[in-house]
CSV table of C-alpha atoms in Angstrom, one decimal:
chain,number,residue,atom,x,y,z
A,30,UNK,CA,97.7,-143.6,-100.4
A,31,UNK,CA,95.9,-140.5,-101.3
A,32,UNK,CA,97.0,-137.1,-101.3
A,33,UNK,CA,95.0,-136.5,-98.1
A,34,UNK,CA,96.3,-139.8,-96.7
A,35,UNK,CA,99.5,-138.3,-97.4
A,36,UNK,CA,98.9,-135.3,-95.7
A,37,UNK,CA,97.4,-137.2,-92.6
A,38,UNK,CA,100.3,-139.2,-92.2
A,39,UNK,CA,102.7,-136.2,-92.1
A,40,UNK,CA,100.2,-134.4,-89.7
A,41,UNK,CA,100.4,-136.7,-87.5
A,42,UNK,CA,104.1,-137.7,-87.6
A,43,UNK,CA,104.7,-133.9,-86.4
A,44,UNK,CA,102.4,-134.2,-84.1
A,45,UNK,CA,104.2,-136.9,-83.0
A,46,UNK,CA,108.0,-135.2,-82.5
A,47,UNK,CA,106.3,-132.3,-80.8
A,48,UNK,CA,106.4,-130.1,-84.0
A,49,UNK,CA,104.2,-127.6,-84.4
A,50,UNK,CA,101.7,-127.5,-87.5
A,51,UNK,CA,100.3,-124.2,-87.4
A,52,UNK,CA,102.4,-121.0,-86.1
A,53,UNK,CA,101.1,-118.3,-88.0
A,54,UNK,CA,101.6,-117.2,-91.8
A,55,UNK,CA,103.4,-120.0,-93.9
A,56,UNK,CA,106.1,-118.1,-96.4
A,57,UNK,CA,107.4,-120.3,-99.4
A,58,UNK,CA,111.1,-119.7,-100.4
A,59,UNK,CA,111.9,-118.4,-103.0
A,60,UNK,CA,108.8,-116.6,-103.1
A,61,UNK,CA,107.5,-116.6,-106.8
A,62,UNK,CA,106.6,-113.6,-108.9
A,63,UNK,CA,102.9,-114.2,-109.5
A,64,UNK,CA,101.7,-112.1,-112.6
A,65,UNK,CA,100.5,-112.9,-115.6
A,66,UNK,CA,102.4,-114.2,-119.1
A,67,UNK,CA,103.8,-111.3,-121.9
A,68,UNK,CA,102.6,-111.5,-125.1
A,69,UNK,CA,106.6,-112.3,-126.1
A,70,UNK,CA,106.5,-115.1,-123.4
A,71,UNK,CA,104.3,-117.2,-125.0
A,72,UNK,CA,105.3,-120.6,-126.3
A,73,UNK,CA,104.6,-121.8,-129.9
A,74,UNK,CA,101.6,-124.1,-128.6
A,75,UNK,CA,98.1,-124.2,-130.6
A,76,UNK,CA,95.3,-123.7,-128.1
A,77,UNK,CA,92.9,-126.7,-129.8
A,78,UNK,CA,96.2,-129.1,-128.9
A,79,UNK,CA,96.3,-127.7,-125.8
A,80,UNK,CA,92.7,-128.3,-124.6
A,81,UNK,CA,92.5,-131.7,-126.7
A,82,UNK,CA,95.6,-133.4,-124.7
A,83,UNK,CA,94.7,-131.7,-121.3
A,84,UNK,CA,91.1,-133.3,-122.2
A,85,UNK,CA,92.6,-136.6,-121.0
A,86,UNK,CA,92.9,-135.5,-117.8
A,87,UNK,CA,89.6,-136.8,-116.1
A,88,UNK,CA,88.0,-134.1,-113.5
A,89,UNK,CA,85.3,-133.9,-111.4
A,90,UNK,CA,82.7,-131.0,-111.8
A,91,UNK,CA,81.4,-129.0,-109.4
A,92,UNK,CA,79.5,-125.4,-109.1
A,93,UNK,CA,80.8,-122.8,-106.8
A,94,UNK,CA,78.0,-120.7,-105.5
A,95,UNK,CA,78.3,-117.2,-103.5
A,96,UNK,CA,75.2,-115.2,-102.1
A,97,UNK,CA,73.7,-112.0,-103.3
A,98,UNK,CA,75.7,-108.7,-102.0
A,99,UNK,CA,73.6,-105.4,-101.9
A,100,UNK,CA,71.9,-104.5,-105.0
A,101,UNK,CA,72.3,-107.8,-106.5
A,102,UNK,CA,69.3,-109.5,-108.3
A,103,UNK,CA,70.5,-112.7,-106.7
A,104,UNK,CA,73.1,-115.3,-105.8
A,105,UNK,CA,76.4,-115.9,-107.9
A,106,UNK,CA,77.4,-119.1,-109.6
A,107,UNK,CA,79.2,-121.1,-112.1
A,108,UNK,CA,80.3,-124.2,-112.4
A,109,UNK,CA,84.2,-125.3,-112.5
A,110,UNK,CA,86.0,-128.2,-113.0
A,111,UNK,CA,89.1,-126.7,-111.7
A,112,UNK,CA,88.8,-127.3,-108.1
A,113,UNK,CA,90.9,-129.6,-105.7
A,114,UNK,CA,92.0,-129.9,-101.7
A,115,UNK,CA,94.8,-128.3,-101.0
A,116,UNK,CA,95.6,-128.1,-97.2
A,117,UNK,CA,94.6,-130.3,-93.9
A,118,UNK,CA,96.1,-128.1,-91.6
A,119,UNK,CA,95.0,-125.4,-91.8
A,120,UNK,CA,91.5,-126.6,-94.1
A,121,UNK,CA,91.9,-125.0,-97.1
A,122,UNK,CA,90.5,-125.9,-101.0
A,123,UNK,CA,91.4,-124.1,-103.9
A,124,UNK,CA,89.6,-123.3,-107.4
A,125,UNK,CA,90.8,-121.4,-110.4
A,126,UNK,CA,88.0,-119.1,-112.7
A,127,UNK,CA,89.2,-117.3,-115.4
A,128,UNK,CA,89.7,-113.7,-115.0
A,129,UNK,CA,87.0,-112.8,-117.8
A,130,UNK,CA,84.8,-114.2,-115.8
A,131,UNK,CA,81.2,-111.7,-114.9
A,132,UNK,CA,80.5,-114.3,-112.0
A,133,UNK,CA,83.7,-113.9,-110.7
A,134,UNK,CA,83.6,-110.1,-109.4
A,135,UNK,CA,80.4,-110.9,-107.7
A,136,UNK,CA,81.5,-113.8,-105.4
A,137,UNK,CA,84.5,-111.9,-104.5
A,138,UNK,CA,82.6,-109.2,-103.3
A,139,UNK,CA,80.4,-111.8,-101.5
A,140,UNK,CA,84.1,-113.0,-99.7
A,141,UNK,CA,82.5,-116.2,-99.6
A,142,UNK,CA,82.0,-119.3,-101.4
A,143,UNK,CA,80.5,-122.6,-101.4
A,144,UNK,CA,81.7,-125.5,-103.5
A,145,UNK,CA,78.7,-128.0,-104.6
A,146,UNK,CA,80.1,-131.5,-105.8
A,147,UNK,CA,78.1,-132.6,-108.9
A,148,UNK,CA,76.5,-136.2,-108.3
A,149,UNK,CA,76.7,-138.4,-111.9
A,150,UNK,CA,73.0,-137.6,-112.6
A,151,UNK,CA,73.4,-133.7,-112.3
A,152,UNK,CA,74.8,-133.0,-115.8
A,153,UNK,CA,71.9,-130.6,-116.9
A,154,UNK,CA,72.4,-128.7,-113.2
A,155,UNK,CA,76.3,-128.3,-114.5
A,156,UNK,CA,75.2,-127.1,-118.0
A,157,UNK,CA,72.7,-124.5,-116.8
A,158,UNK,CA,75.4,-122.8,-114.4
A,159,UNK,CA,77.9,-123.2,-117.5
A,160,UNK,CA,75.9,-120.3,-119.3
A,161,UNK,CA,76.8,-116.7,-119.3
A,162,UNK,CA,74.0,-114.4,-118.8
A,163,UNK,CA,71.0,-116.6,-117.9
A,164,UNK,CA,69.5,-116.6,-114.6
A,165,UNK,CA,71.1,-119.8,-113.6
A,166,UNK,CA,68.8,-120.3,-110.5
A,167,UNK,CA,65.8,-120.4,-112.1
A,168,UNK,CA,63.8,-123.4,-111.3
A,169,UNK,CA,67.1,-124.5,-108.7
A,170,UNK,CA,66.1,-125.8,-105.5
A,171,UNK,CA,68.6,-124.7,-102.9
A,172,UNK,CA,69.0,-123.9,-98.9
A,173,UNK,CA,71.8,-121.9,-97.0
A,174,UNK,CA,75.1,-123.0,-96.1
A,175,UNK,CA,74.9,-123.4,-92.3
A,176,UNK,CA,78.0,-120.7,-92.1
A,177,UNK,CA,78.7,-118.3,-95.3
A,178,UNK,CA,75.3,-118.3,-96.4
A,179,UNK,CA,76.0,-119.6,-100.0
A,180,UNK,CA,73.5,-121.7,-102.0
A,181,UNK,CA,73.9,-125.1,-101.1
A,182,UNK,CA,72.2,-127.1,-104.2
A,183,UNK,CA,69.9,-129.5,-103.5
A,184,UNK,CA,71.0,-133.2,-104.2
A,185,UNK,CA,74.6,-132.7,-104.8
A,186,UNK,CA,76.7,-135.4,-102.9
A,187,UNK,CA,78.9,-133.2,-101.1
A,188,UNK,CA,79.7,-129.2,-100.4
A,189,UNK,CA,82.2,-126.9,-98.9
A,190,UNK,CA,81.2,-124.1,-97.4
A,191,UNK,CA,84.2,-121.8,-97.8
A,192,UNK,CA,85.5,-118.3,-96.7
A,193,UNK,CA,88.1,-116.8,-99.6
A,194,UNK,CA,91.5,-116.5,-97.9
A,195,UNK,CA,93.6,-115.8,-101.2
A,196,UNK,CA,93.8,-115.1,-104.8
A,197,UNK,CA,96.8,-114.9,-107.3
A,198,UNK,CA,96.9,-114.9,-110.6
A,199,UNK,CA,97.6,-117.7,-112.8
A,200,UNK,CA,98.0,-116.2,-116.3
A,201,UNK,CA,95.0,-116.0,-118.0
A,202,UNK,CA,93.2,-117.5,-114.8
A,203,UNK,CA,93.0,-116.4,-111.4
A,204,UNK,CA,93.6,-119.0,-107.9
A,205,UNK,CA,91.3,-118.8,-105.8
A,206,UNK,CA,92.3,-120.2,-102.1
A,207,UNK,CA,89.2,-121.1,-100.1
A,208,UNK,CA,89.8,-121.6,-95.9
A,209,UNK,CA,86.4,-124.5,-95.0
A,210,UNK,CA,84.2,-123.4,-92.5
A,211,UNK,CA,81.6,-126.2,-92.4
A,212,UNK,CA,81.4,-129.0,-94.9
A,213,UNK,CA,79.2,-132.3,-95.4
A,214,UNK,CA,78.6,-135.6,-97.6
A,215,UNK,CA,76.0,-138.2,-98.2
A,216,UNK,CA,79.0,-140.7,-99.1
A,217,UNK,CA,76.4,-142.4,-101.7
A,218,UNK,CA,76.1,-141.9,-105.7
A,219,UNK,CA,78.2,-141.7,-108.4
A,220,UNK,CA,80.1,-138.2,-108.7
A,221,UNK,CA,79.7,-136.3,-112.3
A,222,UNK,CA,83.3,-136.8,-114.2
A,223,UNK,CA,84.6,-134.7,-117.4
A,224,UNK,CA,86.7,-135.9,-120.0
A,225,UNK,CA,87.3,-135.4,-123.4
A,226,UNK,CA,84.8,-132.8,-123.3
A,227,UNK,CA,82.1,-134.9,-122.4
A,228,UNK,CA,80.2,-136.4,-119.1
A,229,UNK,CA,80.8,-139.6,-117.6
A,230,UNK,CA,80.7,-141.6,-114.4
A,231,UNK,CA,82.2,-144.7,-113.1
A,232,UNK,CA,81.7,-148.3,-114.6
A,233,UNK,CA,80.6,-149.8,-110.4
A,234,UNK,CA,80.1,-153.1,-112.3
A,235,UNK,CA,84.0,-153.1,-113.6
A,236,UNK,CA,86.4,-155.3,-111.0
């Protein structure tokens, strides 16, 4: 069973003994001190053996998108492997970006977001959003997510349209909590996979 399987099953089983799921603000104890890492805190690890054993870990991609504010030549967007469910109840997705990040300042002004879930043949979409300083949208096809307003990329076999509830810092990165307004799938193709620095997608032929 899935994580969101998992989640469903404990949903429900409140449900069940008359528990209440949602009564306001959630506070985790002990609360954490979020902030970023010292310079004497760091541990003795090299960053290449960092990124090349990590690199195992086998992601989706997607690109988070956020519409033009005021005085903006146009909408925001990168794309970000670093993004995952995190609540059923109340609907909420999170993504992480780092904090040196140029797109980052603009889609938190925006307050919005919408996450666009890469399809296997939509490797070239992912690299053009992965450079810094182009006009990513050039030549992007693209409509308005029915809520937020975000680009919602044409083709891509899922998106998230997303208000930003939260962000905390994550050392070097910032956590970015989404709360889904609207969301939608074509539950057919492949999805786009990283690993090991490289683009793949699943073998359907294996058993």
């Amino acid at each position: 069973m899935g994580h969101a399987g998992m989640a469903a099953t404990a949903l429900r089983y409140l449900r069940s003994v008359g528990e209440p799921t949602t009564t306001g603000p959630v506070e985790a104890l002990p609360r954490p001190q979020l902030r970023a890492v010292g310079e004497d805190e760091r541990a003795p690890l090299d960053a290449g053996e960092f990124r090349r054993v990590l690199g195992n870990f086998a992601t989706g991609v997607t690109v988070i998108t956020a519409p033009a504010c005021e005085g903006e030549p146009g909408p925001a967007g990168f794309a970000c492997q670093s993004f995952s469910s995190l609540s059923l109840d109340p609907p909420l997705v999170s993504f992480m970006v780092a904090r040196t990040s140029t797109t980052w300042p603009r889609i938190a002004r925006a307050g919005v977001f919408c996450v666009n879930v890469l399809g296997a043949d939509q490797g070239a979409l992912c690299r053009g959003f992965a450079v810094s300083g182009a006009d990513k949208f050039a030549g992007v096809v693209y409509d308005a997510a029915p809520v937020t307003g975000s680009p919602r990329l044409t083709g891509v076999p899922a998106w998230i349209d997303c208000t930003i509830q939260a962000v905390h810092t994550g050392g070097d990165h910032l956590i970015v909590v989404g709360r889904v307004d609207a969301l939608g799938a074509t539950d057919d193709g492949d999805p786009l996979l990283f690993h090991r620095g490289t683009f793949g997608r699943f073998d359907t032929s294996a058993t």
